[in-house]
Short mmCIF file of C-alpha atoms and ligand atoms in Angstrom, two decimals:
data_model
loop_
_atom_site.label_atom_id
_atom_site.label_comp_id
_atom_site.label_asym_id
_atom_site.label_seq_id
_atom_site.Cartn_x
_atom_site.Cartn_y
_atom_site.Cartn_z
CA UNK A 6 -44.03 -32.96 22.59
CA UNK A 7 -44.22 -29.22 23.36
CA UNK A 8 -40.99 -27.66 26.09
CA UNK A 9 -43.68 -25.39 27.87
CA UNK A 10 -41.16 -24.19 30.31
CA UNK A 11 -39.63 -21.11 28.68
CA UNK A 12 -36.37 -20.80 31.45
CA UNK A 13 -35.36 -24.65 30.64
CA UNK A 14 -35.85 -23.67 26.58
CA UNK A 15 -34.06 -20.59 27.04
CA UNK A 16 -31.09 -22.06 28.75
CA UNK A 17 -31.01 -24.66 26.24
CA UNK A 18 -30.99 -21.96 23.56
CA UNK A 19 -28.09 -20.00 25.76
CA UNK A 20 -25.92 -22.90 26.34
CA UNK A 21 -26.09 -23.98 22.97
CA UNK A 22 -25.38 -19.99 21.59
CA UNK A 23 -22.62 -20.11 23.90
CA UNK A 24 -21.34 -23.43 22.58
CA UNK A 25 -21.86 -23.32 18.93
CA UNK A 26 -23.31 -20.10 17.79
CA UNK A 27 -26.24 -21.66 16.80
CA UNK A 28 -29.39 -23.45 18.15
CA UNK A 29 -31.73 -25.75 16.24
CA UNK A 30 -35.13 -27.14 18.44
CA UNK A 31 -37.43 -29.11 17.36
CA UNK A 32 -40.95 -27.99 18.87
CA UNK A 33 -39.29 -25.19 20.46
CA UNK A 34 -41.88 -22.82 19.54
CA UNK A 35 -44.69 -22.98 22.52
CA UNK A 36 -47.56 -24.92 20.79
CA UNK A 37 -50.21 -22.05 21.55
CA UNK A 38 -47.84 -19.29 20.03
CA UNK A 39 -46.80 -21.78 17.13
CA UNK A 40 -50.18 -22.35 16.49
CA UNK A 41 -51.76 -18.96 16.20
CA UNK A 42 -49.15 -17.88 14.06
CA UNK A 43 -49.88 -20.50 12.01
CA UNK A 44 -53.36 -19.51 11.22
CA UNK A 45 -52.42 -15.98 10.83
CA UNK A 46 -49.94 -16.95 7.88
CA UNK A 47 -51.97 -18.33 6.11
CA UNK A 48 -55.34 -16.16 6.58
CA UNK A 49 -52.74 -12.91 5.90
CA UNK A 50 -54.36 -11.89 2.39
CA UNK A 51 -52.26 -12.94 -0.43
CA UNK A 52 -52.14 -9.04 -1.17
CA UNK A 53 -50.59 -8.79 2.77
CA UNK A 54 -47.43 -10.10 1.82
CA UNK A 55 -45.04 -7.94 -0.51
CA UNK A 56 -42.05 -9.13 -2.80
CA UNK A 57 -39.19 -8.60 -0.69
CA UNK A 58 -36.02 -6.81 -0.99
CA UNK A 59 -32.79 -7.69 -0.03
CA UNK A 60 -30.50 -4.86 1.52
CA UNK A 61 -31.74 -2.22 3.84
CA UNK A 62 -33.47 0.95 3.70
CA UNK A 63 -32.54 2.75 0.20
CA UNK A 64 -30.37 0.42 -0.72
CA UNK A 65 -33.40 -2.30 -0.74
CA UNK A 66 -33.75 -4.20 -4.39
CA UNK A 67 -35.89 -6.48 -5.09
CA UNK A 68 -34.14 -9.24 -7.07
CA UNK A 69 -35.68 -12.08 -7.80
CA UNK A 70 -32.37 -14.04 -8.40
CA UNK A 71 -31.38 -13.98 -4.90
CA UNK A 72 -34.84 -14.57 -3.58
CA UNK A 73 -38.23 -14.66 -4.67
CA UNK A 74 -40.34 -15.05 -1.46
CA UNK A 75 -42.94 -12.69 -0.20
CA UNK A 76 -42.95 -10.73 3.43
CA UNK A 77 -45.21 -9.26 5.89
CA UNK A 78 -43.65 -6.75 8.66
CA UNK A 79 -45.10 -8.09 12.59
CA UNK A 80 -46.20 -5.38 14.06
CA UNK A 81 -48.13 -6.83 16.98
CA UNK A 82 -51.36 -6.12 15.72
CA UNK A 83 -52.99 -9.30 16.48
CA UNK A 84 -53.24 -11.64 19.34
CA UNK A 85 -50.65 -14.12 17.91
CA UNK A 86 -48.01 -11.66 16.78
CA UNK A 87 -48.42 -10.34 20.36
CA UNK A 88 -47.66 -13.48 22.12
CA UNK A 89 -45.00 -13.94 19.87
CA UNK A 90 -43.21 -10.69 20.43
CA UNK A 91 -43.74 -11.10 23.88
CA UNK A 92 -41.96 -14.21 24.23
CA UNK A 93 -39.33 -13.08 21.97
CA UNK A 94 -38.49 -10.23 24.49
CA UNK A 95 -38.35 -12.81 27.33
CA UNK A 96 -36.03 -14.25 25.13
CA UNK A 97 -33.84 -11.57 24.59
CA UNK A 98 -34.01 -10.34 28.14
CA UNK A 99 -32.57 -13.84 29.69
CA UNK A 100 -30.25 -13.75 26.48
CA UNK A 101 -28.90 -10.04 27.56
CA UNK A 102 -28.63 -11.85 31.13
CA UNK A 103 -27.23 -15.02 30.78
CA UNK A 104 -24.61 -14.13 27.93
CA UNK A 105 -24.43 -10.14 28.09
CA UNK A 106 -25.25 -9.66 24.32
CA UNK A 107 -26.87 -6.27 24.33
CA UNK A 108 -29.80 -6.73 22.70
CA UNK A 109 -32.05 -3.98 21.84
CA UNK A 110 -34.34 -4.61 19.53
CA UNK A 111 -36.00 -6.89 17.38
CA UNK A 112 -37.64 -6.88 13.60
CA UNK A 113 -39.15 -9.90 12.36
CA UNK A 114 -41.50 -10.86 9.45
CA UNK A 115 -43.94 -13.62 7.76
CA UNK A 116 -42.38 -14.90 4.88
CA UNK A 117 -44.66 -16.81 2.43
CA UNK A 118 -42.15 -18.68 -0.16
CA UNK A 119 -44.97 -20.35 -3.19
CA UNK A 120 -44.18 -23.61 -4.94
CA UNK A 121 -40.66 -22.59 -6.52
CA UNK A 122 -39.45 -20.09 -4.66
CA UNK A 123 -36.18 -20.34 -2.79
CA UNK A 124 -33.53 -17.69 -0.87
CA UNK A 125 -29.89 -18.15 -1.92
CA UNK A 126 -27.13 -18.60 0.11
CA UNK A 127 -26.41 -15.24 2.21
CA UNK A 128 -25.49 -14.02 5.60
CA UNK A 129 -27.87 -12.35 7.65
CA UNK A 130 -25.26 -9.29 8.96
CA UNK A 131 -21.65 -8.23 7.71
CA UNK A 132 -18.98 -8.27 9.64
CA UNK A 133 -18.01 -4.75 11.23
CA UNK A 134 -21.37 -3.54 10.64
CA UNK A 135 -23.52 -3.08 13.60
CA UNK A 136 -26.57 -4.14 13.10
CA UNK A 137 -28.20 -7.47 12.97
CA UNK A 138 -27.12 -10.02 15.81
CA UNK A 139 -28.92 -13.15 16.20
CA UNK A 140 -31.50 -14.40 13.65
CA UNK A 141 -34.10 -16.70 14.63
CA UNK A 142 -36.52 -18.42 12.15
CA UNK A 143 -39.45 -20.79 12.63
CA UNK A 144 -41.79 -22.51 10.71
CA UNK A 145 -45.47 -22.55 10.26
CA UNK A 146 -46.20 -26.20 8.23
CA UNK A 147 -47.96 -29.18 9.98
CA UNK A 148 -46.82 -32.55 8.30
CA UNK A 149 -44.14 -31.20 5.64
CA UNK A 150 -43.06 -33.93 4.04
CA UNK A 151 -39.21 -34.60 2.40
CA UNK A 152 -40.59 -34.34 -0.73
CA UNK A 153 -42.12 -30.91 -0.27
CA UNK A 154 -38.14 -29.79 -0.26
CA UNK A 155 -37.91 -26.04 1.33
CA UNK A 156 -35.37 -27.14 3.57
CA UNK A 157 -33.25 -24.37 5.34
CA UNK A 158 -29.97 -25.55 5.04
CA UNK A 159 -27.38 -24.04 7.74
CA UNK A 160 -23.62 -23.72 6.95
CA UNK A 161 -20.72 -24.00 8.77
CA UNK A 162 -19.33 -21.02 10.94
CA UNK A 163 -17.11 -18.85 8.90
CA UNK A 164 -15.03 -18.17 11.50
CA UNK A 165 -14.11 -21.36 11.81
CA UNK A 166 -13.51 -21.76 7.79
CA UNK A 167 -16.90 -24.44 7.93
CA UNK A 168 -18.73 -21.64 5.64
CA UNK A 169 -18.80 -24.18 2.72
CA UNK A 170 -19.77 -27.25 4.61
CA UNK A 171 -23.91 -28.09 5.33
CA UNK A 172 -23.83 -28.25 8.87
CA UNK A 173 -27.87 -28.72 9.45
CA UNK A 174 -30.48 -29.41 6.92
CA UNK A 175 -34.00 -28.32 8.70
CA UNK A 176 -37.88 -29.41 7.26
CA UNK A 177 -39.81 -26.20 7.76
CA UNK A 178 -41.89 -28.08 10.48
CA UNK A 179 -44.53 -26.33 12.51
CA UNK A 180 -42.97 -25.57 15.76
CA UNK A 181 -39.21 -25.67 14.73
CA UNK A 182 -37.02 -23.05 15.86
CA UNK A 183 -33.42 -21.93 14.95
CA UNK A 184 -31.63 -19.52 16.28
CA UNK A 185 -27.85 -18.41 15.11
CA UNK A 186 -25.00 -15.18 15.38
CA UNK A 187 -26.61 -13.40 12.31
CA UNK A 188 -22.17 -12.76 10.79
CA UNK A 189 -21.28 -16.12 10.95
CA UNK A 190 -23.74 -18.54 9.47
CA UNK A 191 -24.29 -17.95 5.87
CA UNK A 192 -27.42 -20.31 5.07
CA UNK A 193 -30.04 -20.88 2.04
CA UNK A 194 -33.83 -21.71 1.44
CA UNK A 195 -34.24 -24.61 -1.21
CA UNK A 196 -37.24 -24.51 -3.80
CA UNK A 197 -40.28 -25.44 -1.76
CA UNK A 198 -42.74 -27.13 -3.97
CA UNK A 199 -45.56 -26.19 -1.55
CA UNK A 200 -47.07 -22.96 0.15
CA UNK A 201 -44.28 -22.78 2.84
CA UNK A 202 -44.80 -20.00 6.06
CA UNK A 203 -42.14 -18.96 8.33
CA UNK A 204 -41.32 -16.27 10.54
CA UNK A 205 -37.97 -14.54 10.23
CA UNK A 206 -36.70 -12.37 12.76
CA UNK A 207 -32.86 -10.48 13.95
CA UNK A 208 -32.21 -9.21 17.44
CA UNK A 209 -30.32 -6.25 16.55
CA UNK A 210 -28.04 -3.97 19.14
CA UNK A 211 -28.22 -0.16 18.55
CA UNK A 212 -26.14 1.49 15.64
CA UNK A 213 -27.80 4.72 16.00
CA UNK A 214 -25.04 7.68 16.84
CA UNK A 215 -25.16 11.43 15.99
CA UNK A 216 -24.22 10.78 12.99
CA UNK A 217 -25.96 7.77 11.99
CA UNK A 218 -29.78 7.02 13.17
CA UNK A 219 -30.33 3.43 12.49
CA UNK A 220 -34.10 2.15 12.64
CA UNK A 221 -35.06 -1.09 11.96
CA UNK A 222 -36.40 -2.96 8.72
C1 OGA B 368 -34.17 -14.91 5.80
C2 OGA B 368 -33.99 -16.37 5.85
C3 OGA B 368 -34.92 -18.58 6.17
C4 OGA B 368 -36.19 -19.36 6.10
O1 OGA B 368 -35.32 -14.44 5.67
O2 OGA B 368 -33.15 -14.19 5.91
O3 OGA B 368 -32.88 -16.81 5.79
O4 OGA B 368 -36.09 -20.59 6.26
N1 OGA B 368 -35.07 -17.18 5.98
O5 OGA B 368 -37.27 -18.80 5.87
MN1 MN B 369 -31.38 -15.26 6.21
#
């Protein structure tokens, strides 16, 4: 069962932020959205997705021992990446609302993890640097099954000294959402043994200044 109704979904998603930090929704993805991104994924030639890097900007290296999935930028340059960027800035308007977070912008990419590949354990954002906010991720996989593995698992919140305790295990299920404060949930992709899709994406407030422009990616 699909929520349709995006203000019940995105109080849910506030209430919870508000409560927790963190938000994890089974079929919270609108099935239409969900399901055109789905496609995309995997149609996106295998050439389309590019080994990617961790760090920012120049400081960006590829390393393999950290993670070794592949990524394609969303640019809204097709129907389902447009849908999905529009809800995403519904999102972040009743978000900037409801809880007065300041969001500004928001990156977010395909990520395409083959049988093997994984993502260690890492934050999303550092402390004291301004950048990413909130990270939401969803999943692109009709009937994964436990053995598949490629479970995200979600850690405690640092801040609370939970950052070595498994606080959610999530199956990269078509329609899944989860949504967390980017600094205080470290987190970690397992081996997938399967083709796994997913959208990441980070709500990020502006660091630009005189002295510092800061664009995304
Ligand atoms: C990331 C990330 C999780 C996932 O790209 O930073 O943590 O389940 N992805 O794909
Ligand atoms: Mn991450």
């Amino acid at each position: 069962m699909f929520l349709e109704n995006n203000s019940d979904l995105f109080e849910t998603i506030a209430a919870e932020l508000l409560d927790q930090g963190l938000c994890v929704l089974k079929n919270g993805v609108p099935e239409k959205i969900a399901k055109a991104l789905q496609v995309q994924a995997s149609a996106i030639q295998l050439e389309g997705y590019k080994q990617a890097g961790v760090g920012r900007g120049q400081e960006q290296i590829a390393d393999r021992q950290i993670r070794s999935d592949e990524i394609h930028w969303i640019d809204g340059g097709s129907k389902g990446e447009c849908e999905w960027l529009e809800w995403m800035s519904e999102l972040q308007q009743y978000l900037n609302r409801r809880l007065f977070l300041g969001l500004f912008s928001f990156e977010s990419h395909f990520a395409h993890y083959s049988s093997g590949d994984f993502y260690e354990k890492h934050y999303d954002a550092f402390k004291g640097q301004v950048n990413r906010v909130l990270t939401v991720v969803t999943y692109l996989n009709s009937n994964w099954k436990a053995e598949y593995g490629g479970e995200l698992l979600v850690y405690g919140d640092v801040n609370k000294g939970q950052e070595k305790k498994v606080i959610h295990t999530v199956s990269p299920e078509l329609g899944t959402i989860v949504i967390f404060l980017s600094e205080l949930f470290p987190h970690e992709v397992l081996p997938a043994k399967k083709d796994r899709y997913s959208i990441a994406g980070w709500f990020r407030v502006n660091g630009s200044s005189k002295e510092n422009i800061d664009p995304p990616h």
